[in-house]
PDB file of C-alpha atoms in Angstrom:
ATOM      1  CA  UNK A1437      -5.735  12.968   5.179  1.00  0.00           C
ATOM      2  CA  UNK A1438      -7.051  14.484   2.061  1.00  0.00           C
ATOM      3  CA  UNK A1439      -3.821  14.805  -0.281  1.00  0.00           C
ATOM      4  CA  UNK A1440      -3.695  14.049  -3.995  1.00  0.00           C
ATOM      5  CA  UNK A1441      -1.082  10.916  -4.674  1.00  0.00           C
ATOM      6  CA  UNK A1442      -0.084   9.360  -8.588  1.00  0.00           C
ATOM      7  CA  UNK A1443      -0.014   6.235  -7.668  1.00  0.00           C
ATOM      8  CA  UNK A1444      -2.610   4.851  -9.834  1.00  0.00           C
ATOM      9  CA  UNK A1445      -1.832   7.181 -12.314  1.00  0.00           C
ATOM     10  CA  UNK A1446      -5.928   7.607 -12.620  1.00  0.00           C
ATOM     11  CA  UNK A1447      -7.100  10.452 -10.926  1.00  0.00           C
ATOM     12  CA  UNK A1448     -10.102   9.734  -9.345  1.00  0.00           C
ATOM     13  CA  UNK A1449      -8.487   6.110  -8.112  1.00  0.00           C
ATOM     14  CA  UNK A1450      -5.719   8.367  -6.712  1.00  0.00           C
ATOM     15  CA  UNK A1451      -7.864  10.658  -5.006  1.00  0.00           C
ATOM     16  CA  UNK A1452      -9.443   8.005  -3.155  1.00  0.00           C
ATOM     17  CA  UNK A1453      -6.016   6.732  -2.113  1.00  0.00           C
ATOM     18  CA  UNK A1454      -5.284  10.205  -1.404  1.00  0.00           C
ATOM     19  CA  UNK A1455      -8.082  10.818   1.331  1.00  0.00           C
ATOM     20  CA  UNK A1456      -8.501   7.310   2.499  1.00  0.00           C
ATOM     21  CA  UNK A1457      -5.963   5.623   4.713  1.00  0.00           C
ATOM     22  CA  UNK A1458      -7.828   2.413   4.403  1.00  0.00           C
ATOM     23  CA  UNK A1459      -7.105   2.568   0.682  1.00  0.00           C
ATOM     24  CA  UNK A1460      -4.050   3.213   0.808  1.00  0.00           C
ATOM     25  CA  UNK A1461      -3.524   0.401   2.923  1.00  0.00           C
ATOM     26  CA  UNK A1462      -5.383  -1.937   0.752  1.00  0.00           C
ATOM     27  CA  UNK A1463      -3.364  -0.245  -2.494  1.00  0.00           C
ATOM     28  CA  UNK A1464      -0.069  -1.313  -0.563  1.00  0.00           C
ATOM     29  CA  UNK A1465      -0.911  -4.725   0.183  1.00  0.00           C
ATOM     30  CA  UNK A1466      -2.111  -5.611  -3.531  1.00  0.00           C
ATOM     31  CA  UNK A1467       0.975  -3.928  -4.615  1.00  0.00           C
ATOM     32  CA  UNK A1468       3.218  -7.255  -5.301  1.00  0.00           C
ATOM     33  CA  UNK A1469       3.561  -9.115  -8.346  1.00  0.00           C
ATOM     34  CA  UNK A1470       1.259  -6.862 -10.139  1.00  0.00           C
ATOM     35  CA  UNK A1471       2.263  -3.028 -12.388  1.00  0.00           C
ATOM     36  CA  UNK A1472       1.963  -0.366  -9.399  1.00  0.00           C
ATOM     37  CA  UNK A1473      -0.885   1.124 -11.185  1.00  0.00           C
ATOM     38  CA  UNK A1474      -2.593  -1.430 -11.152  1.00  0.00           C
ATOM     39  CA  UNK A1475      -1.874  -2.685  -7.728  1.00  0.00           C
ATOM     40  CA  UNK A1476      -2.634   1.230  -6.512  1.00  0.00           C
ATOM     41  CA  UNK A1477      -6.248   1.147  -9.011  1.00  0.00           C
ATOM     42  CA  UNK A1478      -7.804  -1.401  -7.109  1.00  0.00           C
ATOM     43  CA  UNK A1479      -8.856  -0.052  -4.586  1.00  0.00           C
ATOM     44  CA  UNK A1480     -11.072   2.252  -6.007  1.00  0.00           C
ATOM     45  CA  UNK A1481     -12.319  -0.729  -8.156  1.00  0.00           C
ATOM     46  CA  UNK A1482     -13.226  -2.680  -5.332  1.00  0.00           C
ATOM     47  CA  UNK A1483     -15.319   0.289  -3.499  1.00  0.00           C
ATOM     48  CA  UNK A1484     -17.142   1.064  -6.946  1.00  0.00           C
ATOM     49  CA  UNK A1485     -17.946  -2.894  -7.244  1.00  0.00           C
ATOM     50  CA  UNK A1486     -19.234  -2.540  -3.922  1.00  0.00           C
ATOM     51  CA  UNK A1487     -21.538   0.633  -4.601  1.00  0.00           C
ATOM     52  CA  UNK A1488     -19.487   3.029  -2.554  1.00  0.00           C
ATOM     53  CA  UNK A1489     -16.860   5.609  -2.866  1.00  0.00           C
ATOM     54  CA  UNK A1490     -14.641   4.626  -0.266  1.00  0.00           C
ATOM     55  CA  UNK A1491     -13.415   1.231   2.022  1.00  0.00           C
ATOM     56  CA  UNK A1492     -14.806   0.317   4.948  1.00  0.00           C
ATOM     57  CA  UNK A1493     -13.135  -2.260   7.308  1.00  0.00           C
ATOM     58  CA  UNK A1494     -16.401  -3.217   8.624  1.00  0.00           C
ATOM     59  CA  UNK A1495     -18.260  -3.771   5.703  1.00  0.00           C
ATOM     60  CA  UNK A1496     -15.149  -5.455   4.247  1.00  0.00           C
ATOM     61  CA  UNK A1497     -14.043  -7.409   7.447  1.00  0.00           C
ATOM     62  CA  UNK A1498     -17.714  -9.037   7.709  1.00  0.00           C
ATOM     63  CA  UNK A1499     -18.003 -10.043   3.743  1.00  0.00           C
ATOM     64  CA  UNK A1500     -18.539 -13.160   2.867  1.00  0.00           C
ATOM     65  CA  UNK A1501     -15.508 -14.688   1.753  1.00  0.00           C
ATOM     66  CA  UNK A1502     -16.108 -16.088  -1.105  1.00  0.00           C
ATOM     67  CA  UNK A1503     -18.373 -13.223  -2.488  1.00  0.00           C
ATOM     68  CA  UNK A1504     -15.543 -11.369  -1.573  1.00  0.00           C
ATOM     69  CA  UNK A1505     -12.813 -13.333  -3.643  1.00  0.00           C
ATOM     70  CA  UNK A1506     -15.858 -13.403  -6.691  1.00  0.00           C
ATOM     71  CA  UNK A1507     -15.699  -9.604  -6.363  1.00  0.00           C
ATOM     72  CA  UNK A1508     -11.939  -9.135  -6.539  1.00  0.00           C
ATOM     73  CA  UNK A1509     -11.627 -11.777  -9.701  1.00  0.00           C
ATOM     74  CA  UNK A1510     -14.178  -9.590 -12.049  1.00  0.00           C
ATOM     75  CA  UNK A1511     -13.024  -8.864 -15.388  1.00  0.00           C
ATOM     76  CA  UNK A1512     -11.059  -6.802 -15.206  1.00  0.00           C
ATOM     77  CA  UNK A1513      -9.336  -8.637 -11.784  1.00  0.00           C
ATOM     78  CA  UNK A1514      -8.244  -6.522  -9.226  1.00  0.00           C
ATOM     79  CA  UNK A1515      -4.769  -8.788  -8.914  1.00  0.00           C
ATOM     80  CA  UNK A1516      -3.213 -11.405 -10.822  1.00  0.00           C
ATOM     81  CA  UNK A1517      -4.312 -13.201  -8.024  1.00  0.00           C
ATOM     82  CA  UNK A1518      -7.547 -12.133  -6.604  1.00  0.00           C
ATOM     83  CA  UNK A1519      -8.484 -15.155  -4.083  1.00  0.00           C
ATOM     84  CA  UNK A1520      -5.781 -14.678  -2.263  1.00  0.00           C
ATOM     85  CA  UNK A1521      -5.306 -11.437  -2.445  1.00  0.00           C
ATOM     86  CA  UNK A1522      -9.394 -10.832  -1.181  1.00  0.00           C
ATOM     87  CA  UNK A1523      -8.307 -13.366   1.885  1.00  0.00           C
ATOM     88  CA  UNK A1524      -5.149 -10.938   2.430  1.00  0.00           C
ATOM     89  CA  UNK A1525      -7.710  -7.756   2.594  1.00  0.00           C
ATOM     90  CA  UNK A1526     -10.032  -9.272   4.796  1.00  0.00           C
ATOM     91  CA  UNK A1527      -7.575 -10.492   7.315  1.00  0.00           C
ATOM     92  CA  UNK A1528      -5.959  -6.666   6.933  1.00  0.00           C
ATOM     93  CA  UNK A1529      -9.551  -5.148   8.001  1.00  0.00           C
ATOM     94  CA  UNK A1530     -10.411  -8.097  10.180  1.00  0.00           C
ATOM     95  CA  UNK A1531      -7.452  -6.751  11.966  1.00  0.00           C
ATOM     96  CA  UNK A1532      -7.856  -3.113  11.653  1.00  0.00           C
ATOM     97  CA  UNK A1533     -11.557  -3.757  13.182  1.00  0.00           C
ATOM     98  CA  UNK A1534     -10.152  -5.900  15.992  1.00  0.00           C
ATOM     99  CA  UNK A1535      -7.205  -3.442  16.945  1.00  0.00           C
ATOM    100  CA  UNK A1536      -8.039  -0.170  15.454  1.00  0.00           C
ATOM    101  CA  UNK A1537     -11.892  -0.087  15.444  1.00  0.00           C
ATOM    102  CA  UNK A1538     -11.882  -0.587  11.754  1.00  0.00           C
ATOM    103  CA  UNK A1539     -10.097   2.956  11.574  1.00  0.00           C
ATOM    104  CA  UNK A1540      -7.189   2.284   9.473  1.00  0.00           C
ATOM    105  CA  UNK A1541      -5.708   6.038  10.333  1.00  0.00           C
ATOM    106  CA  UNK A1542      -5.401   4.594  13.811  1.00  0.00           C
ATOM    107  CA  UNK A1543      -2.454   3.031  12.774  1.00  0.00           C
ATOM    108  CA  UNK A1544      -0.412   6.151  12.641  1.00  0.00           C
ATOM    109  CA  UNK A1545      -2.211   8.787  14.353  1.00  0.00           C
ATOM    110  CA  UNK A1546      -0.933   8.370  17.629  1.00  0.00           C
ATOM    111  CA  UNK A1547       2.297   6.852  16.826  1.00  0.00           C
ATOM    112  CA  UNK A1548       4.843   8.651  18.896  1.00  0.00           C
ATOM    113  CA  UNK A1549       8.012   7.490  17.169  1.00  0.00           C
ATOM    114  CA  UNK A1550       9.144   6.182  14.051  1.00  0.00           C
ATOM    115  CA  UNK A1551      10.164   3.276  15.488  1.00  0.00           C
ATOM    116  CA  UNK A1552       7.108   2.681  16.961  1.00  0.00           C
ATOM    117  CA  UNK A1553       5.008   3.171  13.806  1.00  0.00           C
ATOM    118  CA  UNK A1554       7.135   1.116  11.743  1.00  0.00           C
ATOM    119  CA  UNK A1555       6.363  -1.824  14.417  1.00  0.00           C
ATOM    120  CA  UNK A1556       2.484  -1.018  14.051  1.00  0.00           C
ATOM    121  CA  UNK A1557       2.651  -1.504  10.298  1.00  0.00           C
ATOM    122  CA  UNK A1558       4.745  -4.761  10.476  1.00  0.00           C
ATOM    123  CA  UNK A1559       2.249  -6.392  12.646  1.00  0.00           C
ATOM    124  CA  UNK A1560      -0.696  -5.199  10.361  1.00  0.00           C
ATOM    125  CA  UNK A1561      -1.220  -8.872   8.320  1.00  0.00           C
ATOM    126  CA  UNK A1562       0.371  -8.834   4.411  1.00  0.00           C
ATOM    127  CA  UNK A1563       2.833  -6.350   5.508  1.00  0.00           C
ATOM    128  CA  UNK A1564       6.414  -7.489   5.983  1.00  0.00           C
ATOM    129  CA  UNK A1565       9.240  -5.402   6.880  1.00  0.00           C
ATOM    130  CA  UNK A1566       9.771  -3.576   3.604  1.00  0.00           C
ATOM    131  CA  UNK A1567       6.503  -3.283   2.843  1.00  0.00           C
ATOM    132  CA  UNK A1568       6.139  -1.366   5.698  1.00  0.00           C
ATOM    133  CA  UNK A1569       9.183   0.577   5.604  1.00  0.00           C
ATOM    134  CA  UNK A1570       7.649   1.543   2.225  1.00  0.00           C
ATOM    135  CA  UNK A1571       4.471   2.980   3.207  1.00  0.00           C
ATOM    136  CA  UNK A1572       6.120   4.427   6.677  1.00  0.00           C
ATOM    137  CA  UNK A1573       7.803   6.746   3.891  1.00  0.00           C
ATOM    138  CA  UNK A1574       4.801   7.115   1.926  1.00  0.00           C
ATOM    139  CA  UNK A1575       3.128   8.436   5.341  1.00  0.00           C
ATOM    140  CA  UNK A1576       6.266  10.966   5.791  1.00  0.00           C
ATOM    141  CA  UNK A1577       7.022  12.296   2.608  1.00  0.00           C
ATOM    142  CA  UNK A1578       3.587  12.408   0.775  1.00  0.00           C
ATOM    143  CA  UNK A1579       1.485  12.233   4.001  1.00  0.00           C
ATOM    144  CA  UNK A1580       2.435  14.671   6.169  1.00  0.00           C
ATOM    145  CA  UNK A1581       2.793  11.588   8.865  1.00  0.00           C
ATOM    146  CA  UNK A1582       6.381  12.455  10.264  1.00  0.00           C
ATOM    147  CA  UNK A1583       6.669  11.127  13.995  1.00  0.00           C
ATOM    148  CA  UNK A1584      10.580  11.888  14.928  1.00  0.00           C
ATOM    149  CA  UNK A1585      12.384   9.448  13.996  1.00  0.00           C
ATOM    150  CA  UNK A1586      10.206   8.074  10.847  1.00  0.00           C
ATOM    151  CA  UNK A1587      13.261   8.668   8.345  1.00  0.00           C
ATOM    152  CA  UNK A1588      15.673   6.596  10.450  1.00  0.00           C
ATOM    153  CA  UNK A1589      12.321   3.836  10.504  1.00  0.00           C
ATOM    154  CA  UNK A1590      11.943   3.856   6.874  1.00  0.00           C
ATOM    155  CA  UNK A1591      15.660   3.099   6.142  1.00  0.00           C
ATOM    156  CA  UNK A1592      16.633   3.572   2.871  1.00  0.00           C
ATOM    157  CA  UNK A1593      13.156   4.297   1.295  1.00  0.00           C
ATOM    158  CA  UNK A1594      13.001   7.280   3.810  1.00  0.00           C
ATOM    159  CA  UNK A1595      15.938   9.146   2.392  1.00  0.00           C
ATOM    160  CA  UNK A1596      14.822  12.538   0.939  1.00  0.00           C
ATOM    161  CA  UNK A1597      15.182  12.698  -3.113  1.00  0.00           C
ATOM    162  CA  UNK A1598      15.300   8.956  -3.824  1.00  0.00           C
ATOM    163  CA  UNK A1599      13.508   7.028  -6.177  1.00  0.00           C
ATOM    164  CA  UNK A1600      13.447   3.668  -4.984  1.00  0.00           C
ATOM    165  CA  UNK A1601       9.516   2.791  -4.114  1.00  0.00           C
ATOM    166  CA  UNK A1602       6.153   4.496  -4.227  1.00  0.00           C
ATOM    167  CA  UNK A1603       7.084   6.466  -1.046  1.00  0.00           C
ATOM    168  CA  UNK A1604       8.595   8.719  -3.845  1.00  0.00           C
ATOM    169  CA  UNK A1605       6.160   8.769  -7.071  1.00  0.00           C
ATOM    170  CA  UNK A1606       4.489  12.093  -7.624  1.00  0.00           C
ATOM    171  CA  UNK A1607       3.771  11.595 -11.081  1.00  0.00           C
ATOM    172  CA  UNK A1608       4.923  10.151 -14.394  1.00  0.00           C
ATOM    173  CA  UNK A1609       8.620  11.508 -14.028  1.00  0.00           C
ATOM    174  CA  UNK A1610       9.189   9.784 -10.700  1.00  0.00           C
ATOM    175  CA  UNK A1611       7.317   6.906 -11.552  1.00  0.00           C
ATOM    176  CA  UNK A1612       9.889   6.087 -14.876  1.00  0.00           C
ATOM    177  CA  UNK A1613      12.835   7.401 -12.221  1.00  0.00           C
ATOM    178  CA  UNK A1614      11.110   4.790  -9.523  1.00  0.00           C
ATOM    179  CA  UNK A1615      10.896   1.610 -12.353  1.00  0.00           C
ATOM    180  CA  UNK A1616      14.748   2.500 -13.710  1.00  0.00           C
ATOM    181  CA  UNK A1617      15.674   1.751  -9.794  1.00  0.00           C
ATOM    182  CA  UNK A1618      13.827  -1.345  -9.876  1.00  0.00           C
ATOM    183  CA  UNK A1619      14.642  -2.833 -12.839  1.00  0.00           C
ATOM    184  CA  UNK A1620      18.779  -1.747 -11.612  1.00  0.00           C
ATOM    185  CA  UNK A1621      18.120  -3.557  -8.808  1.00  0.00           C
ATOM    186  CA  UNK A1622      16.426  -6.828 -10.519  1.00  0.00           C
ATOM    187  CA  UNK A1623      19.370  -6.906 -12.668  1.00  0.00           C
ATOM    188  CA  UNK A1624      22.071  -6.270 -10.178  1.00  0.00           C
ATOM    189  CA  UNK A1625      20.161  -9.660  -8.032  1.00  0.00           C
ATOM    190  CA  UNK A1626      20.298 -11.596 -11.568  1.00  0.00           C
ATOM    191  CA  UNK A1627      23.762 -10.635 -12.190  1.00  0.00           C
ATOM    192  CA  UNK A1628      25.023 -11.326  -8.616  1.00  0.00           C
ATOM    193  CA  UNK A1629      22.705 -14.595  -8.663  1.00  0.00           C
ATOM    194  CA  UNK A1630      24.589 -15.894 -12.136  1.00  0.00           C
ATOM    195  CA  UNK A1631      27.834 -15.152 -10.443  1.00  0.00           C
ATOM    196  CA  UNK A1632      27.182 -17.098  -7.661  1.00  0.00           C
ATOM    197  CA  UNK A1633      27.700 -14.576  -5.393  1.00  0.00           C
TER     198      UNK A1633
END
């Protein structure tokens, strides 16, 4: 994996993501309630706060907790909520060490079908159903991670030519085409939430 990604919209942040799987993990899981950028960003904040230049579930996995959470709530934070969030990465590599050998590309390597992959990123912890339909199409159509069937897996974020998630930011363009879905989307919930419907 050694790609270059906009996600951060700060290239050396999205280099990192762009040769580290477990940072793009990480990047995906902080990436609620929070500006992508900035959700996308902290990963590379956390490995410079921790003296390196890229994640390791290990190191991460055995931190103490609360140095941890202290790490994550820094000026400038790395989320609007950092304590939970640094419990939520923890329990991520906690799990990738337990499962994967703390090699986040495990995850997908191996994966023989889209369906199958799509499973292994729902169980990862933080990661619900769209959240890993999301990254399944980052994998496919930034990645090169494209087990048959991955498309199908993604659902709608895996259709080619959308703009509906990060699966399909490449760089400032996509990224105002990606928010213009969301905030259609937003309003079309408020709207259908005022009509009662």
């Amino acid at each position: 994996m050694d790609v270059t990604l906009h996600l951060a919209q700060d290239p050396e942040a999205d280099a990192l993501l762009g040769r580290s799987p477990l940072a793009a993990l990480v990047g995906m899981l902080l990436d609620q309630q929070i500006p992508m950028e900035w959700a996308f960003k902290g990963p590379a904040t956390i490995a410079q706060r921790l003296g390196t230049d890229d994640l390791d579930a290990h190191e991460i996995a055995a931190h103490d907790p609360e140095a941890f959470a202290a790490l994550l709530s820094q000026k400038p934070a790395v989320h609007r909520y950092p304590g939970s969030m640094a419990k939520r990465i923890q329990q991520l590599c906690q799990y990738l060490v337990e499962h994967y050998d703390g090699d986040a590309e495990a995850v997908w390597k191996d994966a023989t079908t889209g369906k199958e992959l799509l499973k292994r990123l729902a169980e990862l912890p933080g990661f619900g159903k769209q959240k890993a339909q999301i990254f399944l199409a980052l994998l496919g159509k930034q990645l090169g991670v494209r087990p048959p069937g991955w498309q199908e897996a993604a659902g709608s974020y895996g259709e080619p030519k959308s703009f509906r998630s990060v699966a399909d930011i490449t760089g400032p363009e996509s990224l105002a085409k990606v928010r213009a879905h969301k905030q259609e989307m937003k309003a079309a919930a408020k709207a259908a939430k005022t009509t009662g419907k």
